[in-house]
Tab-separated table of C-alpha atoms and ligand atoms in Angstrom:
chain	number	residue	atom	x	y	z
A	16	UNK	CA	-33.111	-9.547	-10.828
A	17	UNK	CA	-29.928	-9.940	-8.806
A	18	UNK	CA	-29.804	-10.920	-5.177
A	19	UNK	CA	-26.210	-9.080	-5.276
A	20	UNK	CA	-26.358	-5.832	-2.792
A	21	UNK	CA	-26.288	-2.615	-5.347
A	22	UNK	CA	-23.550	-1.344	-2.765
A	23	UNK	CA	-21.619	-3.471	-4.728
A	24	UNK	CA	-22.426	-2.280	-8.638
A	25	UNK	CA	-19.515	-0.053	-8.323
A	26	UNK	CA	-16.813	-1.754	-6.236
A	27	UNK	CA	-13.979	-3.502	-8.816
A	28	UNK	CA	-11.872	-6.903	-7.459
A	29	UNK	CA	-8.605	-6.398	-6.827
A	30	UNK	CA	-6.577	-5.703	-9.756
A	31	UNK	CA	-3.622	-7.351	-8.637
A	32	UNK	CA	-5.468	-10.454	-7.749
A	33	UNK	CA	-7.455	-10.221	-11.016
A	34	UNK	CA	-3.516	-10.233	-12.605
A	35	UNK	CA	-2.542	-12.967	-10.831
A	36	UNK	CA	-5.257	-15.336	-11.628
A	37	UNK	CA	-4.802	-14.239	-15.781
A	38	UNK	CA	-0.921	-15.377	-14.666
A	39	UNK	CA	-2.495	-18.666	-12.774
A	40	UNK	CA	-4.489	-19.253	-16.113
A	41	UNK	CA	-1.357	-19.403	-18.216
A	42	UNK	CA	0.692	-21.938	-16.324
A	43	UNK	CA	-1.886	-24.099	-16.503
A	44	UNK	CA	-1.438	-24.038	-20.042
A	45	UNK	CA	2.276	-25.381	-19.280
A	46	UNK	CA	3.322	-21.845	-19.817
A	47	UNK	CA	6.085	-20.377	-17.848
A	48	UNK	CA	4.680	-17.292	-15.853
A	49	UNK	CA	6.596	-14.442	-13.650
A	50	UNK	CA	3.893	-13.279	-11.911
A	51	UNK	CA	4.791	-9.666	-10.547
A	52	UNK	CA	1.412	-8.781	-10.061
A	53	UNK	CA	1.130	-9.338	-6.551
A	54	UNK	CA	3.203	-7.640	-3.501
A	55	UNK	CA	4.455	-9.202	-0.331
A	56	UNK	CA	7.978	-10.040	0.857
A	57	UNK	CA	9.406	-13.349	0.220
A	58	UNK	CA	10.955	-14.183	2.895
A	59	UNK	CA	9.459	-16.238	5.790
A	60	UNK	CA	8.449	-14.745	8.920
A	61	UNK	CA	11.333	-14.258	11.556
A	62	UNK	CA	11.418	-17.778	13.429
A	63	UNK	CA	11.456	-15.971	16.601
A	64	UNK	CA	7.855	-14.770	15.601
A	65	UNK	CA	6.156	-17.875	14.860
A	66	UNK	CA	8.021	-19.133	18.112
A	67	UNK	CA	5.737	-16.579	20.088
A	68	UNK	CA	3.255	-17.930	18.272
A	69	UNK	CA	3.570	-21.381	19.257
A	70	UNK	CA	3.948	-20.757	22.324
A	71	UNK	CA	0.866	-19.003	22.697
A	72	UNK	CA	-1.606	-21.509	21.607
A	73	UNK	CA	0.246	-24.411	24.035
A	74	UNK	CA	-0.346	-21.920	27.287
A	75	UNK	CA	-4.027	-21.651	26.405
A	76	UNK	CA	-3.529	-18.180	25.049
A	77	UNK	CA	-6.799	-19.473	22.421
A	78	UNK	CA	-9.607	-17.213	23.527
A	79	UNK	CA	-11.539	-13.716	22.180
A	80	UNK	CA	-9.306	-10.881	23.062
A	81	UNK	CA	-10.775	-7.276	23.773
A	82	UNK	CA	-12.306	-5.988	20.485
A	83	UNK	CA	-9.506	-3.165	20.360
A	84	UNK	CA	-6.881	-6.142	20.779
A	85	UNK	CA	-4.824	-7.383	23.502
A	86	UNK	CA	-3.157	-5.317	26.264
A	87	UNK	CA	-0.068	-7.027	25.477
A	88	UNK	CA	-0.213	-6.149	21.776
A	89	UNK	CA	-1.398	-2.710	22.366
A	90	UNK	CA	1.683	-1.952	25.225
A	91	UNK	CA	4.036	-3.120	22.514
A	92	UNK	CA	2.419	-0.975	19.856
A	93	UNK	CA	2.541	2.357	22.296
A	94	UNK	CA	5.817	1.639	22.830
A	95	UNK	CA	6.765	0.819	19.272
A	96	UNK	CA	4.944	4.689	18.416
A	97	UNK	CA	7.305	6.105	21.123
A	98	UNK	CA	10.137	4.507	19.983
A	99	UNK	CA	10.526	4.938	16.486
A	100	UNK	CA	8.114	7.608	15.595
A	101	UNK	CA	8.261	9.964	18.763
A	102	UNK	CA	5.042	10.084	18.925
A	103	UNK	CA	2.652	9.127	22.546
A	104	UNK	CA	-0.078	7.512	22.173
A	105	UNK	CA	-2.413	5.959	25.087
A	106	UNK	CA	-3.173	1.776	25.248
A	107	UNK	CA	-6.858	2.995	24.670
A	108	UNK	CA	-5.719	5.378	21.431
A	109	UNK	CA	-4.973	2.032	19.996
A	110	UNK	CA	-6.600	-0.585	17.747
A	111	UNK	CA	-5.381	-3.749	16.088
A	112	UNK	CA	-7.500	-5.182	13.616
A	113	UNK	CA	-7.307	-7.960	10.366
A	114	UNK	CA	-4.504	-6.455	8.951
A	115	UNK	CA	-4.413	-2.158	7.670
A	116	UNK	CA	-6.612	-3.187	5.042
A	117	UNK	CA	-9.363	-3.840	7.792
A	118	UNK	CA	-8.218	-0.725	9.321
A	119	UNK	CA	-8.919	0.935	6.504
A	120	UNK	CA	-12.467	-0.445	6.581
A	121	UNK	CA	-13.404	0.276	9.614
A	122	UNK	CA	-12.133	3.590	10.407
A	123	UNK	CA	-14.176	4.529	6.706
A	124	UNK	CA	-17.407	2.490	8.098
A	125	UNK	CA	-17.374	4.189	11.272
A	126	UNK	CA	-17.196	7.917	10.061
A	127	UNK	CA	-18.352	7.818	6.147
A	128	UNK	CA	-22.180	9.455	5.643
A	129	UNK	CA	-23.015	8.786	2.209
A	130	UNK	CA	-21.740	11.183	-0.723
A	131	UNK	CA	-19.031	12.122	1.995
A	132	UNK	CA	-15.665	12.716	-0.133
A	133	UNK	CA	-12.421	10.836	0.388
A	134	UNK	CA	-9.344	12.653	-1.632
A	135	UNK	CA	-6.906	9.890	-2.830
A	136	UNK	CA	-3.643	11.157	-4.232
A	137	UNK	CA	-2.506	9.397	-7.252
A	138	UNK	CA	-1.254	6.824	-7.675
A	139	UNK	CA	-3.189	4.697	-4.897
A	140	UNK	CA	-3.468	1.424	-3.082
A	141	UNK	CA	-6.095	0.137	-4.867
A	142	UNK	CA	-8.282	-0.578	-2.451
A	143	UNK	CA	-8.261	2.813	-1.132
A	144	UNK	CA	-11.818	3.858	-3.664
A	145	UNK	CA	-12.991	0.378	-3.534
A	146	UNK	CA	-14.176	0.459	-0.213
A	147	UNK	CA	-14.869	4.132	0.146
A	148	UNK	CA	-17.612	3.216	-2.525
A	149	UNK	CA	-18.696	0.299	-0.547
A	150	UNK	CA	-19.444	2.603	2.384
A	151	UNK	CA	-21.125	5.255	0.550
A	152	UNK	CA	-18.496	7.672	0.071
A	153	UNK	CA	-16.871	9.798	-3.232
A	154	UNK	CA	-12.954	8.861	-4.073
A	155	UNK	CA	-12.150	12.135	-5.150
A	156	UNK	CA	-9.064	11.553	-7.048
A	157	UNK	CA	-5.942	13.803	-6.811
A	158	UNK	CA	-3.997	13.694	-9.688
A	159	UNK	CA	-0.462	14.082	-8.762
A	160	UNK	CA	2.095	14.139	-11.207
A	161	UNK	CA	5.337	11.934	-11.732
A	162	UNK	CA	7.320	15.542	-12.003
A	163	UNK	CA	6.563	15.999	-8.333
A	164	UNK	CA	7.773	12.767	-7.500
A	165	UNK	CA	4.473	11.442	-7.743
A	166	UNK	CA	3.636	13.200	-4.245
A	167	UNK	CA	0.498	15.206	-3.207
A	168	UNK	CA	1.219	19.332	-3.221
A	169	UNK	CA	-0.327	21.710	-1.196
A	170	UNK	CA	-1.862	23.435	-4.588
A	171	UNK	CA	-3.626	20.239	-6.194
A	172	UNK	CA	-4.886	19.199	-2.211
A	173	UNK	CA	-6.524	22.803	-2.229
A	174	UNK	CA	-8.229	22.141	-4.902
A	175	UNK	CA	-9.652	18.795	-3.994
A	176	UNK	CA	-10.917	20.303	-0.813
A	177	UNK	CA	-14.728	21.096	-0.532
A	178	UNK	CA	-17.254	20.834	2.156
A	179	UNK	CA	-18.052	17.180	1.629
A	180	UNK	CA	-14.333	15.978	2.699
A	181	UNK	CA	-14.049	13.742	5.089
A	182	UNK	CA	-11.053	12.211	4.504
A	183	UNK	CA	-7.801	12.585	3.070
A	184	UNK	CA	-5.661	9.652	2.781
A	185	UNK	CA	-1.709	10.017	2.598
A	186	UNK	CA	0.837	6.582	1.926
A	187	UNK	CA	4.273	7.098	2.676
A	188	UNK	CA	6.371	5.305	1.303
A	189	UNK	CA	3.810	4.570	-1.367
A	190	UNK	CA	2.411	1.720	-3.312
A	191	UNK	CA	2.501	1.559	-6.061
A	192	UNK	CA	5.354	5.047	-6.796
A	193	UNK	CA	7.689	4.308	-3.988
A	194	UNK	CA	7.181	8.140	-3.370
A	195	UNK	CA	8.192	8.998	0.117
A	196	UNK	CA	7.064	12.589	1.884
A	197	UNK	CA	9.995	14.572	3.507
A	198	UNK	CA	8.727	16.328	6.693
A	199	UNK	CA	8.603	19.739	4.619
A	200	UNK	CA	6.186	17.952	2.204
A	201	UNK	CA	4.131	16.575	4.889
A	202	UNK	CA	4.211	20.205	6.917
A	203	UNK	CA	3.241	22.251	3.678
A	204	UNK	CA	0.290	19.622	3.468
A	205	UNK	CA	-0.529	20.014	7.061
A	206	UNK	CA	-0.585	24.181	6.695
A	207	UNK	CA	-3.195	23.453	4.146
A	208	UNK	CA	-5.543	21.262	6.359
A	209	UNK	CA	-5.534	23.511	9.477
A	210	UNK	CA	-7.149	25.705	6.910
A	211	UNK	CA	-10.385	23.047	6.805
A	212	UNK	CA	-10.890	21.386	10.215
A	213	UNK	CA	-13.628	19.445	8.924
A	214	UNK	CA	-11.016	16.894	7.035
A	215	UNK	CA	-9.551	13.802	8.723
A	216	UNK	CA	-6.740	12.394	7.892
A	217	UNK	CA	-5.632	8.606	7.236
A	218	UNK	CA	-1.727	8.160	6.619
A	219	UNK	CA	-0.932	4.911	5.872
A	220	UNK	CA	2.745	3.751	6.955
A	221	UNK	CA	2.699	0.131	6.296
A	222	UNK	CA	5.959	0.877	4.245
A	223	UNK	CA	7.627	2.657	6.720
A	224	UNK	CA	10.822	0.297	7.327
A	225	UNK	CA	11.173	-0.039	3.768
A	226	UNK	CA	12.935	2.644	2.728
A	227	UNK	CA	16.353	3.547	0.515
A	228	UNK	CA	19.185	5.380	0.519
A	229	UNK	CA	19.451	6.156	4.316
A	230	UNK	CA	16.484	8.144	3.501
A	231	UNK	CA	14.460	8.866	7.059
A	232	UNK	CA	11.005	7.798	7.834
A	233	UNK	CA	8.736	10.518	9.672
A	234	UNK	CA	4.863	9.730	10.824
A	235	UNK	CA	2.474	12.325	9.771
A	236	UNK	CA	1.478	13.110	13.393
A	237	UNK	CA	5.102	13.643	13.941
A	238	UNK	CA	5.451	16.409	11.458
A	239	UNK	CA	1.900	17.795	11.910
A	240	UNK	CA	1.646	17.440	15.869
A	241	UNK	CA	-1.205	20.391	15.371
A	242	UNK	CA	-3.177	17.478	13.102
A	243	UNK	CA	-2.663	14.564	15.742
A	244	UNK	CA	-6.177	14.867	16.973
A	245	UNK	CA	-8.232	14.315	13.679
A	246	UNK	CA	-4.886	11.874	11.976
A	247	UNK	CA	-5.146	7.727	12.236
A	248	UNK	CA	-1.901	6.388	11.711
A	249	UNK	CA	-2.077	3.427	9.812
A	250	UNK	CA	0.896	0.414	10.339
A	251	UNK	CA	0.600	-3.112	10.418
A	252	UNK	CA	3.227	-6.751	10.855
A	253	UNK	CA	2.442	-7.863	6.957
A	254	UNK	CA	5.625	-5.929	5.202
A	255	UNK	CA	7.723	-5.244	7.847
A	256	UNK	CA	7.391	-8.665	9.407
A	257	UNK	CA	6.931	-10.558	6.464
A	258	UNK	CA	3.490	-11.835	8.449
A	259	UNK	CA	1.249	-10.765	5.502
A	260	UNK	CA	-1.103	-14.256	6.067
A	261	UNK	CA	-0.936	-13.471	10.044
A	262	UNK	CA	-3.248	-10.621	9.087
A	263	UNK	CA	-2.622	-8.233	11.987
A	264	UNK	CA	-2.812	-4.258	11.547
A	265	UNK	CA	-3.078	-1.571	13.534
A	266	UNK	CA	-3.633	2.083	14.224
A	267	UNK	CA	-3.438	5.160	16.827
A	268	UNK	CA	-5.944	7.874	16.593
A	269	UNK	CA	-7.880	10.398	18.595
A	270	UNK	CA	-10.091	8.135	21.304
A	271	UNK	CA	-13.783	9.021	20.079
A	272	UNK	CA	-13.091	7.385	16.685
A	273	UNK	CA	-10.377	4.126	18.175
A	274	UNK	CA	-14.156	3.946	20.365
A	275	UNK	CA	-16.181	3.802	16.904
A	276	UNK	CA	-14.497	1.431	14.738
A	277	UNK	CA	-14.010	-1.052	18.162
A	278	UNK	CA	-17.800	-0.583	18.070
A	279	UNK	CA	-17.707	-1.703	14.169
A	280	UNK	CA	-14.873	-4.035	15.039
A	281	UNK	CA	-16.755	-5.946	18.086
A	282	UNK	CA	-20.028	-5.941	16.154
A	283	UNK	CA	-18.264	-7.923	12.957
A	284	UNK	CA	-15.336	-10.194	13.921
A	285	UNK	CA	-15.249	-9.272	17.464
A	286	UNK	CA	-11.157	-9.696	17.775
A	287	UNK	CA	-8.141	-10.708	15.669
A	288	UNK	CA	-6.773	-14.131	16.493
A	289	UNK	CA	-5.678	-14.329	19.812
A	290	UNK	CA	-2.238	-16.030	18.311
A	291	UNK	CA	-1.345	-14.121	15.718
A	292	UNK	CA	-1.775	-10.753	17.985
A	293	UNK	CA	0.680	-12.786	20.396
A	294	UNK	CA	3.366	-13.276	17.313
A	295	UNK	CA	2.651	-9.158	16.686
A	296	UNK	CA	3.510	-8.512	20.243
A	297	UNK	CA	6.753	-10.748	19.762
A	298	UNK	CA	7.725	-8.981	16.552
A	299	UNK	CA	7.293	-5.773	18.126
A	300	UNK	CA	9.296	-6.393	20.818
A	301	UNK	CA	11.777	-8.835	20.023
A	302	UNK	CA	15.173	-8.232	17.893
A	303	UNK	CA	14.029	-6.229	14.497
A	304	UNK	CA	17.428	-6.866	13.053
A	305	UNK	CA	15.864	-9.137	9.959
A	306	UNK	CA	14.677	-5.033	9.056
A	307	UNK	CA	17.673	-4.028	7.944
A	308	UNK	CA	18.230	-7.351	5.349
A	309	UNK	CA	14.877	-6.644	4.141
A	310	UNK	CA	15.505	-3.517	3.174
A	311	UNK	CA	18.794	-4.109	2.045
A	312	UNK	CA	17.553	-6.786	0.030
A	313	UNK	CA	14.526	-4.310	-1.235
A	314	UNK	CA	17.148	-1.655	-1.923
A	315	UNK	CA	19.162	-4.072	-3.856
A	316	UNK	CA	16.866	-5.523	-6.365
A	317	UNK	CA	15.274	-1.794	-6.739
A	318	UNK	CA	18.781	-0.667	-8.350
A	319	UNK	CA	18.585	-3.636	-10.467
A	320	UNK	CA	15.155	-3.078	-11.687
A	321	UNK	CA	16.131	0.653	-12.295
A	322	UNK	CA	18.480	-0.028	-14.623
A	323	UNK	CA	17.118	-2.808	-16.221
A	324	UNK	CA	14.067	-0.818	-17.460
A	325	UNK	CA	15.799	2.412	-17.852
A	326	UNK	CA	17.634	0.255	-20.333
A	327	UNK	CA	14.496	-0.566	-22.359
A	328	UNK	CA	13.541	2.213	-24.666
A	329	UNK	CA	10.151	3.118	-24.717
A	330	UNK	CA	10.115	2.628	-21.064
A	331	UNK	CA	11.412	4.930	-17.521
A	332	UNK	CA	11.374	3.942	-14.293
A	333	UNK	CA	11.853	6.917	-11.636
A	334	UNK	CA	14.186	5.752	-8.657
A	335	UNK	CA	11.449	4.432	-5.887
A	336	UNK	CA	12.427	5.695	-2.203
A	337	UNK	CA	10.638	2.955	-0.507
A	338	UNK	CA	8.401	0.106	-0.895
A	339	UNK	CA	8.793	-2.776	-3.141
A	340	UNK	CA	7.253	-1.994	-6.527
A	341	UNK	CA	8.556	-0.548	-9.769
A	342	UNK	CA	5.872	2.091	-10.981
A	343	UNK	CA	7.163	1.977	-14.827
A	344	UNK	CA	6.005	4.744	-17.333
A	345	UNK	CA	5.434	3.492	-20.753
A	346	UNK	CA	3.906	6.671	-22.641
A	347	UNK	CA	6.623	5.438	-25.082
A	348	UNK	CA	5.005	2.367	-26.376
A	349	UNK	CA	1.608	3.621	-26.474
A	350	UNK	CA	0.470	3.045	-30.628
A	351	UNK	CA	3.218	0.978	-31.278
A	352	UNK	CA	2.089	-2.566	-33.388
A	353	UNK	CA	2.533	-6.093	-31.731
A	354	UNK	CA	3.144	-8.693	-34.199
A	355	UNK	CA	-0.243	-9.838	-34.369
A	356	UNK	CA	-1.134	-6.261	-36.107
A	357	UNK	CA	-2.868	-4.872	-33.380
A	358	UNK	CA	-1.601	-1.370	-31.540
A	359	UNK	CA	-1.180	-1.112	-27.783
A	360	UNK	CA	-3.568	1.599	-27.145
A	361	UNK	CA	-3.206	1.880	-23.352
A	362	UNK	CA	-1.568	0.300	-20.007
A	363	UNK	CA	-4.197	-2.174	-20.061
A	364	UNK	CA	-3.075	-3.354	-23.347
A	365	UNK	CA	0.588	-3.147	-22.349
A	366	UNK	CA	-0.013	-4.803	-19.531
A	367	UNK	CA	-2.103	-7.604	-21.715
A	368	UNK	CA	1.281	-7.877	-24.576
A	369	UNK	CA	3.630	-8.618	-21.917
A	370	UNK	CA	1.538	-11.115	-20.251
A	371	UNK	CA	0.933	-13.271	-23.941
A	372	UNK	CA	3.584	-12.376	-25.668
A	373	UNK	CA	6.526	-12.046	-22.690
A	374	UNK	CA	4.788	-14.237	-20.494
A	375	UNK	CA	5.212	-11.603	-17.609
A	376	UNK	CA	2.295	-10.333	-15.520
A	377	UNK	CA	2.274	-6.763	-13.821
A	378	UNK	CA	-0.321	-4.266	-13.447
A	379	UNK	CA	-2.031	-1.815	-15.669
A	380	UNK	CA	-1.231	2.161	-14.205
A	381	UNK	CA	-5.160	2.653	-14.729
A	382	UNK	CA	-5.532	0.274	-11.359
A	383	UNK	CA	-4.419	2.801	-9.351
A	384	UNK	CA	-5.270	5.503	-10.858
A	385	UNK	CA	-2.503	6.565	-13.335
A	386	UNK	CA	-1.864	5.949	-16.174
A	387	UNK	CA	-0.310	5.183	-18.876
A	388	UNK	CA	2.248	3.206	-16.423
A	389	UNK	CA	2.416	-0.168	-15.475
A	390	UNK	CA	3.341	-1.682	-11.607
A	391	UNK	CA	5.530	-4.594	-10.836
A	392	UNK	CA	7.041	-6.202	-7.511
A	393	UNK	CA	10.027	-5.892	-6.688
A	394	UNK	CA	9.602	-8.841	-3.585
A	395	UNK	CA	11.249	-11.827	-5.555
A	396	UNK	CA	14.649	-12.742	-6.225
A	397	UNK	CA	17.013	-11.197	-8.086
A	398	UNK	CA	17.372	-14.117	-10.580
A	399	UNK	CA	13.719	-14.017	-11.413
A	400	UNK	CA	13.854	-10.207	-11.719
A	401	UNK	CA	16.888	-10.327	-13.773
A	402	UNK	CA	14.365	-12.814	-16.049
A	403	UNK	CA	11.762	-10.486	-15.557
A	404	UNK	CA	13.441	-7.753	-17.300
A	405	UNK	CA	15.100	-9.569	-19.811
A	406	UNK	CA	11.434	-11.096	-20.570
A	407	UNK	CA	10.082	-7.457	-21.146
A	408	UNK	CA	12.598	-6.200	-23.057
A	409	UNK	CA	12.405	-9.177	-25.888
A	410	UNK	CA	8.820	-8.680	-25.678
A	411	UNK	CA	9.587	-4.573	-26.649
A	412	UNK	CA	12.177	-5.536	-28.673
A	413	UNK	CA	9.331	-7.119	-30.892
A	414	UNK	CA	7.034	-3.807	-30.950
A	415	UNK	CA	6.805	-2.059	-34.353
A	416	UNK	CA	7.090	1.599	-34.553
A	417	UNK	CA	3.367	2.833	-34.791
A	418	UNK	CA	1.452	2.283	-38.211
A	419	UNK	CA	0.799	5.608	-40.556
A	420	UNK	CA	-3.117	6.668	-40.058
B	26	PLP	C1	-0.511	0.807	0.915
B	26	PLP	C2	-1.001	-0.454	1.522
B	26	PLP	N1	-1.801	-0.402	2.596
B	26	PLP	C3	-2.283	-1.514	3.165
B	26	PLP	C4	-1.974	-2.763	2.654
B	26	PLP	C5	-2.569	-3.988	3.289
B	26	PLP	O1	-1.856	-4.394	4.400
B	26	PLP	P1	-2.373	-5.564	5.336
B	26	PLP	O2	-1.745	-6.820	4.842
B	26	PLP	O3	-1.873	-5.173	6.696
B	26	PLP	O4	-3.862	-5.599	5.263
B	26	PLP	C6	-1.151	-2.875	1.534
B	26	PLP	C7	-0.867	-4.200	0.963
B	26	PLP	O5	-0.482	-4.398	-0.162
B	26	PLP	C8	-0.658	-1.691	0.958
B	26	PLP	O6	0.131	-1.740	-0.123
């Protein structure tokens, strides 16, 4: 008998955490690791940020905050909508919570009945089915294809449609594909979803400042103003801000359900830290001009990662838009023989060769829903990527051509 909720039988650890810790196990063996398993930027937050911070906690600023989050924090996130996205949103239309990920959570806890469907386009942060199971919902999975740019299209969401929807979740620009969704993309999606007013939408637009090639962010909402009413934008500090351990997320949606998950919000942790919503406020307000070297420095070690592994054979990398990942297709070394005689048989086991054999970890395709590809972060430096790729290729170098049956 197991004292272990059987909410839980289903729901998988993190994949990427469950890759770093195989990466962790290595070095301790003296072995020298890249670990591109996990993905946040590496730079530190802007000084000006932690400033805030600082300041904060001397002036007292140390108490519970409103469960939906501070005025302050909430102003500068209206304003921050308006600004950059064109979109109006109400102080009151607004929640901050634990980062998106607990965003996420609560906005599925506070509508999810059980069996209720949630449609997750491939390939998907992946969390995304992970905690629709642990509030009783379906993933229904999507399958999109790498031909369409590894987006979502208006034939394959019509199909995933029925009844039980509840949710549909959109991430532009995506983890782990680097897909981004023009605003015709997102309006053919949005014709088909005024066909079925029963489904809600969650885009998540954590990636939104990280984006290539002068390429143009726009907000769901914004191209679907006709959807605003049943849409929760989804945004957070963590990649923009480089404030991933500040843990502070947020969202704007339609009031009845901001009202429900502050319900689920002040029944659990009752507010985020009081400090760390002050450095959000600061980051939203203050200078953002540490964006554009991000992404510059995102953009630059994408190219390099292109054509590094469009250099490998056996392996293709389609150009990301956004985001910092490389979402690698290896159909081409699928049955091919490692050294020790046994045959890489899927991304798992790809994933598995270059860990032992190229001492690189990354993460199997089947994580997120796709496979046979593999995912790797781009957020490290260009030295270490350069090492990276010269790692994997050795490691495919020694691959034998598949044995006869
Ligand atoms: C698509 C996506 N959404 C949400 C998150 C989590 O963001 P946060 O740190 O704000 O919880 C991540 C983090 O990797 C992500 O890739």
């Amino acid at each position: 008998m197991t004292y272990i909720s059987s909410r839980l039988a289903a729901v998988k650890p993190s994949a990427s955490m469950a890759v770093s810790q195989a990466a962790k196990a290595l070095s301790t063996k003296g072995i020298d690791v890249i670990d591109l398993g996990l993905g946040e930027p590496d730079f530190p937050t802007p000084a000006h940020i932690t400033e805030a911070a600082y300041q904060a906690a001397k002036a007292g600023d140390t108490l519970y905050t409103a469960a939906l989050g501070t005025l302050a924090l909430r102003k500068a996130i209206v304003a921050k909508f308006s600004r950059e996205n064109g979109l109006d949103y109400t102080t009151d239309e607004i929640i901050v919570s634990n980062g998106a990920k607990q965003i996420i959570f609560n906005a599925l806890m506070a509508t999810l009945e059980d069996g209720d469907e949630v449609i997750l386009p491939t390939p998907y942060f992946v969390s995304y089915p992970e905690m629709a199971k642990l509030l009783g919902g379906k993933p229904v999975i999507a399958h999109c294809r790498e031909e369409d740019g590894f987006r979502l299209t208006p034939e394959i969401l019509d199909q995933a449609i029925t009844p039980k929807t509840k949710w549909l979740f959109l991430n532009s620009p995506g983890n782990p594909s680097g897909a981004v969704y023009d605003e015709t993309s997102l309006k053919a999606l949005g014709a088909v979803l005024e066909r079925h007013p029963h489904v809600l939408v969650l885009s998540d637009e954590i990636y939104e400042h990280i984006i290539f090639d002068g390429l143009e962010f726009i907000s769901f909402a914004k191209a679907c103003p006709q959807l605003k009413t049943r849409s929760l934008i989804v945004n957070g500090m963590s990649k923009a801000y480089a404030m991933t351990g500040w843990r502070v997320g947020y969202a704007a949606g339609p009031l009845p359900l901001i009202k429900a998950m502050a319900t689920v919000q002040s029944q659990s942790i009752t507010s985020v830290c009081s400090i760390a919503q002050a450095a959000g406020a600061a980051a939203l307000e203050g200078s953002q001009e540490h964006i554009r070297t991000f992404r510059d420095a995102f953009q630059r070690r994408r190219d390099l990662v292109v054509k590094g592994i469009n250099a490998i054979e056996g392996l293709s990398l389609r150009v990301p838009e956004g985001a910092f990942y490389a979402f690698i297709n290896c159909a081409g070394l699928i049955g091919k023989q490692c050294p020790d005689g046994s045959v890489l048989s899927d991304d798992t086991a790809v994933t598995n060769y270059l860990l032992n054999e190229g001492h690189v970890a990354a993460v199997p395709g089947a994580a997120y829903g796709m496979s046979p590809y593999f995912r790797i972060s781009t957020a490290t430096s260009d030295e270490v990527l350069s090492e990276a790729i010269k790692r994997i290729a050795g490691a495919v170098a020694r691959l034998k051509p598949a044995p006869k049956a």
